[in-house]
CSV table of C-alpha atoms in Angstrom, one decimal:
chain,number,residue,atom,x,y,z
A,188,UNK,CA,0.0,0.0,0.0
A,189,UNK,CA,2.9,2.4,0.8
A,190,UNK,CA,4.4,1.9,-2.7
A,191,UNK,CA,0.9,2.4,-4.2
A,192,UNK,CA,0.6,5.9,-2.6
A,193,UNK,CA,3.9,6.9,-4.2
A,194,UNK,CA,2.2,7.1,-7.6
A,195,UNK,CA,2.3,10.7,-9.0
A,196,UNK,CA,-1.5,10.9,-9.1
A,197,UNK,CA,-1.5,10.8,-5.3
A,198,UNK,CA,1.2,13.5,-5.0
A,199,UNK,CA,0.4,16.1,-7.7
A,200,UNK,CA,-3.0,17.7,-8.2
A,201,UNK,CA,-2.4,18.2,-12.0
A,202,UNK,CA,-1.6,14.5,-12.4
A,203,UNK,CA,-4.6,13.5,-10.4
A,204,UNK,CA,-6.9,15.7,-12.5
A,205,UNK,CA,-5.5,14.4,-15.7
A,206,UNK,CA,-6.0,10.8,-14.6
A,207,UNK,CA,-9.6,11.5,-13.6
A,208,UNK,CA,-10.4,13.4,-16.9
A,209,UNK,CA,-9.0,10.5,-18.9
A,210,UNK,CA,-11.5,8.1,-17.3
A,211,UNK,CA,-14.6,10.2,-16.7
A,212,UNK,CA,-14.2,11.8,-20.2
A,213,UNK,CA,-12.9,8.7,-22.0
A,214,UNK,CA,-15.1,9.4,-25.0
A,215,UNK,CA,-14.6,13.2,-24.9
A,216,UNK,CA,-15.6,16.1,-22.6
A,217,UNK,CA,-19.2,16.5,-21.8
A,218,UNK,CA,-20.8,19.6,-20.2
A,219,UNK,CA,-22.5,18.4,-17.0
A,220,UNK,CA,-24.9,21.4,-17.1
A,221,UNK,CA,-26.5,20.9,-20.6
A,222,UNK,CA,-25.0,17.6,-21.9
A,223,UNK,CA,-23.1,19.3,-24.7
A,224,UNK,CA,-20.4,16.8,-26.0
A,225,UNK,CA,-19.2,18.8,-29.0
A,226,UNK,CA,-15.5,19.5,-28.4
A,227,UNK,CA,-15.6,22.5,-30.8
A,228,UNK,CA,-18.1,24.1,-28.4
A,229,UNK,CA,-16.1,23.5,-25.2
A,230,UNK,CA,-13.2,25.8,-24.4
A,231,UNK,CA,-10.4,25.2,-21.8
A,232,UNK,CA,-10.0,28.4,-19.7
A,233,UNK,CA,-6.3,29.1,-19.1
A,234,UNK,CA,-4.3,31.9,-17.6
A,235,UNK,CA,-3.9,33.5,-14.1
A,236,UNK,CA,-7.6,34.4,-14.0
A,237,UNK,CA,-8.8,30.8,-13.9
A,238,UNK,CA,-7.9,27.9,-11.8
A,239,UNK,CA,-6.5,24.8,-13.4
A,240,UNK,CA,-8.9,22.3,-15.1
A,241,UNK,CA,-11.8,24.8,-15.8
A,242,UNK,CA,-13.7,24.5,-19.1
A,243,UNK,CA,-16.6,26.6,-20.5
A,244,UNK,CA,-19.5,25.4,-22.5
A,245,UNK,CA,-20.1,27.6,-25.6
A,246,UNK,CA,-23.7,26.5,-26.2
A,247,UNK,CA,-25.7,29.8,-26.4
A,248,UNK,CA,-28.3,28.4,-23.9
A,249,UNK,CA,-25.7,27.3,-21.4
A,250,UNK,CA,-22.4,29.2,-21.2
A,251,UNK,CA,-21.6,27.5,-17.9
A,252,UNK,CA,-18.1,26.8,-16.6
A,253,UNK,CA,-17.2,23.3,-15.2
A,254,UNK,CA,-14.5,21.0,-14.2
A,255,UNK,CA,-14.3,17.2,-14.2
A,256,UNK,CA,-15.7,17.0,-10.7
A,257,UNK,CA,-18.9,18.9,-11.4
A,258,UNK,CA,-21.9,16.6,-11.3
A,259,UNK,CA,-20.0,13.9,-9.5
A,260,UNK,CA,-19.6,12.8,-5.9
A,261,UNK,CA,-16.4,14.9,-5.8
A,262,UNK,CA,-18.2,18.1,-6.5
A,263,UNK,CA,-17.6,21.1,-4.1
A,264,UNK,CA,-15.3,19.0,-1.9
A,265,UNK,CA,-12.4,20.9,-0.3
A,266,UNK,CA,-10.5,17.7,0.0
A,267,UNK,CA,-7.6,17.6,-2.5
A,268,UNK,CA,-8.2,15.4,-5.5
A,269,UNK,CA,-5.0,13.5,-4.7
A,270,UNK,CA,-6.6,12.4,-1.4
A,271,UNK,CA,-9.8,11.4,-3.2
A,272,UNK,CA,-7.9,9.2,-5.6
A,273,UNK,CA,-5.8,7.6,-2.9
A,274,UNK,CA,-9.0,6.7,-0.9
A,275,UNK,CA,-10.5,5.4,-4.1
A,276,UNK,CA,-7.6,3.0,-4.8
A,277,UNK,CA,-7.4,1.9,-1.2
A,278,UNK,CA,-11.1,1.0,-1.2
A,279,UNK,CA,-11.0,-0.9,-4.5
A,280,UNK,CA,-7.8,-2.8,-3.7
A,281,UNK,CA,-8.9,-4.2,-0.3
A,282,UNK,CA,-11.0,-7.3,-0.6
A,283,UNK,CA,-12.7,-6.9,2.7
A,284,UNK,CA,-12.6,-3.1,2.8
A,285,UNK,CA,-10.5,-0.6,4.7
A,286,UNK,CA,-11.7,1.3,7.7
A,287,UNK,CA,-12.3,5.1,7.8
A,288,UNK,CA,-9.8,5.3,10.8
A,289,UNK,CA,-7.1,3.6,8.7
A,290,UNK,CA,-7.7,5.9,5.7
A,291,UNK,CA,-7.8,8.9,8.0
A,292,UNK,CA,-4.4,7.9,9.4
A,293,UNK,CA,-2.8,7.1,6.1
A,294,UNK,CA,-4.0,10.2,4.2
A,295,UNK,CA,-3.7,12.8,7.0
A,296,UNK,CA,-7.3,14.1,6.8
A,297,UNK,CA,-9.8,14.3,9.6
A,298,UNK,CA,-11.8,11.2,10.5
A,299,UNK,CA,-15.1,13.1,9.9
A,300,UNK,CA,-14.1,14.1,6.4
A,301,UNK,CA,-12.7,10.6,5.7
A,302,UNK,CA,-16.0,8.9,6.9
A,303,UNK,CA,-18.1,11.1,4.5
A,304,UNK,CA,-15.6,10.7,1.7
A,305,UNK,CA,-15.8,7.0,1.9
A,306,UNK,CA,-19.6,7.1,1.9
A,307,UNK,CA,-19.5,9.2,-1.3
A,308,UNK,CA,-17.3,6.6,-2.9
A,309,UNK,CA,-19.8,3.8,-1.8
A,310,UNK,CA,-22.5,5.8,-3.5
A,311,UNK,CA,-20.4,5.8,-6.7
A,312,UNK,CA,-20.1,2.0,-6.4
A,313,UNK,CA,-23.9,1.7,-6.3
A,314,UNK,CA,-25.5,0.7,-9.6
A,315,UNK,CA,-29.2,0.7,-10.5
A,316,UNK,CA,-31.4,-0.1,-13.5
A,317,UNK,CA,-29.5,-3.2,-14.3
A,318,UNK,CA,-30.6,-6.1,-16.6
A,319,UNK,CA,-31.9,-9.2,-14.8
A,320,UNK,CA,-29.3,-11.9,-13.9
A,321,UNK,CA,-29.0,-15.3,-15.6
A,322,UNK,CA,-30.5,-16.5,-18.8
A,323,UNK,CA,-31.0,-19.7,-20.7
A,324,UNK,CA,-28.7,-22.5,-19.3
A,325,UNK,CA,-27.3,-20.2,-16.6
A,326,UNK,CA,-27.5,-20.7,-12.9
A,327,UNK,CA,-28.6,-18.1,-10.4
A,328,UNK,CA,-28.2,-18.8,-6.7
A,329,UNK,CA,-30.4,-17.1,-4.1
A,330,UNK,CA,-30.1,-17.0,-0.4
A,331,UNK,CA,-30.8,-14.8,2.6
A,332,UNK,CA,-28.8,-14.0,5.7
A,333,UNK,CA,-28.9,-11.8,8.8
A,334,UNK,CA,-26.3,-9.3,10.0
A,335,UNK,CA,-26.4,-7.1,13.1
A,336,UNK,CA,-29.3,-6.3,15.3
A,337,UNK,CA,-32.1,-4.2,13.9
A,338,UNK,CA,-32.5,-0.8,15.6
A,339,UNK,CA,-36.3,-1.2,15.6
A,340,UNK,CA,-37.8,-4.5,16.8
A,341,UNK,CA,-39.8,-6.3,14.2
A,342,UNK,CA,-43.5,-5.7,14.6
A,343,UNK,CA,-45.9,-8.6,14.5
A,344,UNK,CA,-48.8,-8.1,12.1
A,345,UNK,CA,-51.0,-10.5,14.2
A,346,UNK,CA,-50.0,-8.9,17.5
A,347,UNK,CA,-51.7,-5.5,17.0
A,348,UNK,CA,-48.4,-3.8,16.5
A,349,UNK,CA,-46.6,-5.3,19.5
A,350,UNK,CA,-42.9,-6.2,18.7
A,351,UNK,CA,-41.4,-9.6,19.0
A,352,UNK,CA,-39.0,-9.4,21.9
A,353,UNK,CA,-38.8,-12.9,23.5
A,354,UNK,CA,-39.8,-15.2,20.7
A,355,UNK,CA,-36.5,-16.8,19.7
A,356,UNK,CA,-38.0,-18.2,16.5
A,357,UNK,CA,-38.4,-14.6,15.1
A,358,UNK,CA,-35.2,-12.8,14.2
A,359,UNK,CA,-34.8,-9.2,15.1
A,360,UNK,CA,-31.6,-9.1,13.0
A,361,UNK,CA,-31.2,-7.1,9.8
A,362,UNK,CA,-32.2,-9.3,6.8
A,363,UNK,CA,-30.2,-9.4,3.6
A,364,UNK,CA,-31.3,-11.1,0.4
A,365,UNK,CA,-28.7,-11.8,-2.3
A,366,UNK,CA,-28.6,-13.2,-5.8
A,367,UNK,CA,-25.5,-14.3,-7.7
A,368,UNK,CA,-25.2,-15.5,-11.2
A,369,UNK,CA,-22.6,-18.3,-11.2
A,370,UNK,CA,-19.5,-17.0,-12.8
A,371,UNK,CA,-21.1,-13.5,-13.1
A,372,UNK,CA,-22.4,-10.8,-10.8
A,373,UNK,CA,-23.9,-10.5,-7.4
A,374,UNK,CA,-26.8,-8.3,-6.3
A,375,UNK,CA,-27.7,-7.9,-2.7
A,376,UNK,CA,-30.6,-6.1,-0.9
A,377,UNK,CA,-31.2,-5.0,2.7
A,378,UNK,CA,-34.9,-5.5,3.4
A,379,UNK,CA,-37.2,-4.7,6.3
A,380,UNK,CA,-38.3,-8.4,6.6
A,381,UNK,CA,-37.3,-11.4,4.6
A,382,UNK,CA,-40.7,-13.0,4.1
A,383,UNK,CA,-42.0,-15.0,1.1
A,384,UNK,CA,-43.6,-12.0,-0.7
A,385,UNK,CA,-40.5,-9.7,-0.3
A,386,UNK,CA,-38.1,-12.4,-1.5
A,387,UNK,CA,-40.4,-13.4,-4.4
A,388,UNK,CA,-40.5,-9.8,-5.5
A,389,UNK,CA,-36.7,-9.5,-5.5
A,390,UNK,CA,-36.1,-12.8,-7.3
A,391,UNK,CA,-38.8,-12.2,-9.9
A,392,UNK,CA,-37.5,-8.7,-10.8
A,393,UNK,CA,-33.9,-9.6,-10.9
A,394,UNK,CA,-33.6,-13.1,-12.5
A,395,UNK,CA,-34.5,-14.1,-16.0
A,396,UNK,CA,-37.2,-16.7,-16.1
A,397,UNK,CA,-35.3,-19.1,-18.3
A,398,UNK,CA,-32.6,-19.4,-15.6
A,399,UNK,CA,-32.0,-22.3,-13.3
A,400,UNK,CA,-32.7,-21.1,-9.8
A,401,UNK,CA,-30.8,-22.8,-7.0
A,402,UNK,CA,-31.5,-22.3,-3.3
A,403,UNK,CA,-31.4,-24.1,0.0
A,404,UNK,CA,-34.5,-25.9,1.3
A,405,UNK,CA,-36.1,-22.6,2.6
A,406,UNK,CA,-39.8,-22.4,1.9
A,407,UNK,CA,-39.3,-18.7,0.9
A,408,UNK,CA,-38.4,-19.8,-2.6
A,409,UNK,CA,-41.0,-22.6,-3.1
A,410,UNK,CA,-43.7,-20.6,-4.9
A,411,UNK,CA,-41.5,-18.1,-6.8
A,412,UNK,CA,-39.3,-21.1,-7.9
A,413,UNK,CA,-42.1,-22.3,-10.1
A,414,UNK,CA,-41.6,-19.3,-12.4
A,415,UNK,CA,-38.2,-20.5,-13.6
A,416,UNK,CA,-36.9,-23.1,-16.0
A,417,UNK,CA,-35.9,-25.1,-13.0
A,418,UNK,CA,-35.8,-24.6,-9.2
A,419,UNK,CA,-33.2,-26.9,-7.7
A,420,UNK,CA,-32.4,-27.1,-4.0
A,421,UNK,CA,-29.9,-28.6,-1.6
A,422,UNK,CA,-30.9,-29.6,1.9
A,423,UNK,CA,-28.6,-27.9,4.4
A,424,UNK,CA,-30.6,-29.3,7.3
A,425,UNK,CA,-29.5,-32.8,6.2
A,426,UNK,CA,-25.9,-31.6,5.8
A,427,UNK,CA,-26.2,-31.7,2.0
A,428,UNK,CA,-24.2,-28.8,0.5
A,429,UNK,CA,-23.8,-29.9,-3.1
A,430,UNK,CA,-25.4,-32.4,-5.5
A,431,UNK,CA,-23.8,-32.4,-8.9
A,432,UNK,CA,-23.7,-28.8,-9.9
A,433,UNK,CA,-26.6,-27.9,-7.6
A,434,UNK,CA,-25.3,-25.8,-4.7
A,435,UNK,CA,-25.5,-22.4,-3.0
A,436,UNK,CA,-21.8,-22.3,-2.2
A,437,UNK,CA,-21.2,-19.3,-4.4
A,438,UNK,CA,-23.6,-17.1,-2.6
A,439,UNK,CA,-22.4,-18.5,0.8
A,440,UNK,CA,-18.9,-17.5,-0.2
A,441,UNK,CA,-20.0,-13.9,-0.9
A,442,UNK,CA,-21.8,-13.7,2.5
A,443,UNK,CA,-18.6,-15.0,4.1
A,444,UNK,CA,-16.4,-12.2,2.7
A,445,UNK,CA,-19.1,-9.6,3.5
A,446,UNK,CA,-19.4,-10.7,7.1
A,447,UNK,CA,-15.7,-11.0,7.6
A,448,UNK,CA,-15.3,-7.4,6.3
A,449,UNK,CA,-18.1,-6.0,8.4
A,450,UNK,CA,-16.9,-7.7,11.6
A,451,UNK,CA,-13.2,-7.4,11.2
A,452,UNK,CA,-12.8,-4.1,9.4
A,453,UNK,CA,-15.8,-1.9,9.8
A,454,UNK,CA,-17.1,-3.3,13.1
A,455,UNK,CA,-19.8,-0.7,13.5
A,456,UNK,CA,-22.6,-0.1,10.9
A,457,UNK,CA,-25.9,1.5,11.6
A,458,UNK,CA,-28.9,0.1,9.7
A,459,UNK,CA,-29.5,3.2,7.6
A,460,UNK,CA,-26.0,2.8,6.1
A,461,UNK,CA,-26.1,-1.0,5.5
A,462,UNK,CA,-27.2,-0.7,1.9
A,463,UNK,CA,-24.1,1.4,1.1
A,464,UNK,CA,-21.8,-1.2,2.5
A,465,UNK,CA,-23.6,-3.9,0.5
A,466,UNK,CA,-23.0,-1.8,-2.6
A,467,UNK,CA,-19.3,-1.7,-1.8
A,468,UNK,CA,-19.0,-5.5,-1.4
A,469,UNK,CA,-21.2,-6.0,-4.5
A,470,UNK,CA,-18.9,-3.7,-6.5
A,471,UNK,CA,-15.7,-5.5,-5.5
A,472,UNK,CA,-17.2,-8.9,-6.2
A,473,UNK,CA,-18.5,-7.9,-9.6
A,474,UNK,CA,-15.1,-6.4,-10.5
A,475,UNK,CA,-12.9,-9.2,-9.3
A,476,UNK,CA,-9.7,-10.8,-10.6
A,477,UNK,CA,-11.4,-14.0,-11.7
A,478,UNK,CA,-13.4,-12.1,-14.3
A,479,UNK,CA,-10.3,-10.4,-15.6
A,480,UNK,CA,-10.4,-7.1,-13.6
A,481,UNK,CA,-7.3,-6.1,-11.6
A,482,UNK,CA,-6.8,-3.3,-9.1
A,483,UNK,CA,-6.2,-0.6,-11.7
A,484,UNK,CA,-9.2,-1.7,-13.8
A,485,UNK,CA,-11.4,-1.7,-10.7
A,486,UNK,CA,-10.3,1.8,-9.8
A,487,UNK,CA,-11.1,2.9,-13.3
A,488,UNK,CA,-14.6,1.4,-13.0
A,489,UNK,CA,-15.2,3.3,-9.8
A,490,UNK,CA,-14.0,6.5,-11.3
A,491,UNK,CA,-16.6,6.1,-14.1
A,492,UNK,CA,-19.2,5.6,-11.5
A,493,UNK,CA,-18.8,9.0,-9.8
A,494,UNK,CA,-20.7,10.8,-12.5
A,495,UNK,CA,-24.3,11.8,-11.9
A,496,UNK,CA,-24.3,11.0,-8.1
A,497,UNK,CA,-24.3,13.5,-5.3
A,498,UNK,CA,-24.3,13.2,-1.5
A,499,UNK,CA,-24.3,16.4,0.5
A,500,UNK,CA,-23.3,16.7,4.1
A,501,UNK,CA,-25.8,19.5,5.0
A,502,UNK,CA,-29.1,20.4,3.5
A,503,UNK,CA,-31.6,23.1,4.5
A,504,UNK,CA,-34.2,20.5,5.5
A,505,UNK,CA,-33.0,17.6,7.6
A,506,UNK,CA,-35.5,15.3,5.9
A,507,UNK,CA,-33.5,15.7,2.7
A,508,UNK,CA,-30.3,14.2,4.2
A,509,UNK,CA,-29.8,10.9,2.3
A,510,UNK,CA,-28.6,9.1,5.4
């Protein structure tokens, strides 16, 4: 890690900006205000009157100035770009994550700033509007797990709003539902309750019907499983973990890395931030070495993901704070 941080992009603001521009604007500069991508109508502003890296859109209806960080999670940050890129590389190179305290010590910025910086990068890792997983002849594994105690006890629908507090059969833990295409990507969701209807909705919306769905013996998947080309199960209760190519070992492996990272690195995570940590572990899994993506490529993918996403620390109305 020490050698990594000796790279010029972590020492020189110009080098850092050039690296970021080469990835965010890989297909040419784009005005974040109006979407103008005509290089002939974009001027680089130079001279003592302008700070480095400023461009102006020459569209008559726009005429706005911008830099590569405008319209990204980096926008309006006072943290040097070199520090942003160093944190970006540290987060993408660490399989189980890296703590905000560790980054704070390594980069020499305050813990508070580091904590928010890392949440911005997790937001950049988040992806939405994706195509369903699987396809004809492909296998998608589905499973659910629980991590950490829920801050609000689960309320029983048949108990007139009274929470479950003593019933050991009802979990008050935070439920997570995850899907993984074998040899492909993972997609995980933090849900309020992992019941049959919630799980069925997630599986139906995120897995192609011609896929082979593989789960454990849980009854949560029994009904939704009939929608797919095949629903194949292994019986963990009988200590059966694989039968031919039928297994849930892939999704179990993902959960193992996630839990090791959350317990050993992050340690403390409030429920309102859990979805961001899931996005971080999803991103690293989906951009792993076994699919041909190394540390540098993973950092490039994250740099591309910063566009069009904003998280602000303070807003006029507390209800608007995205945390």
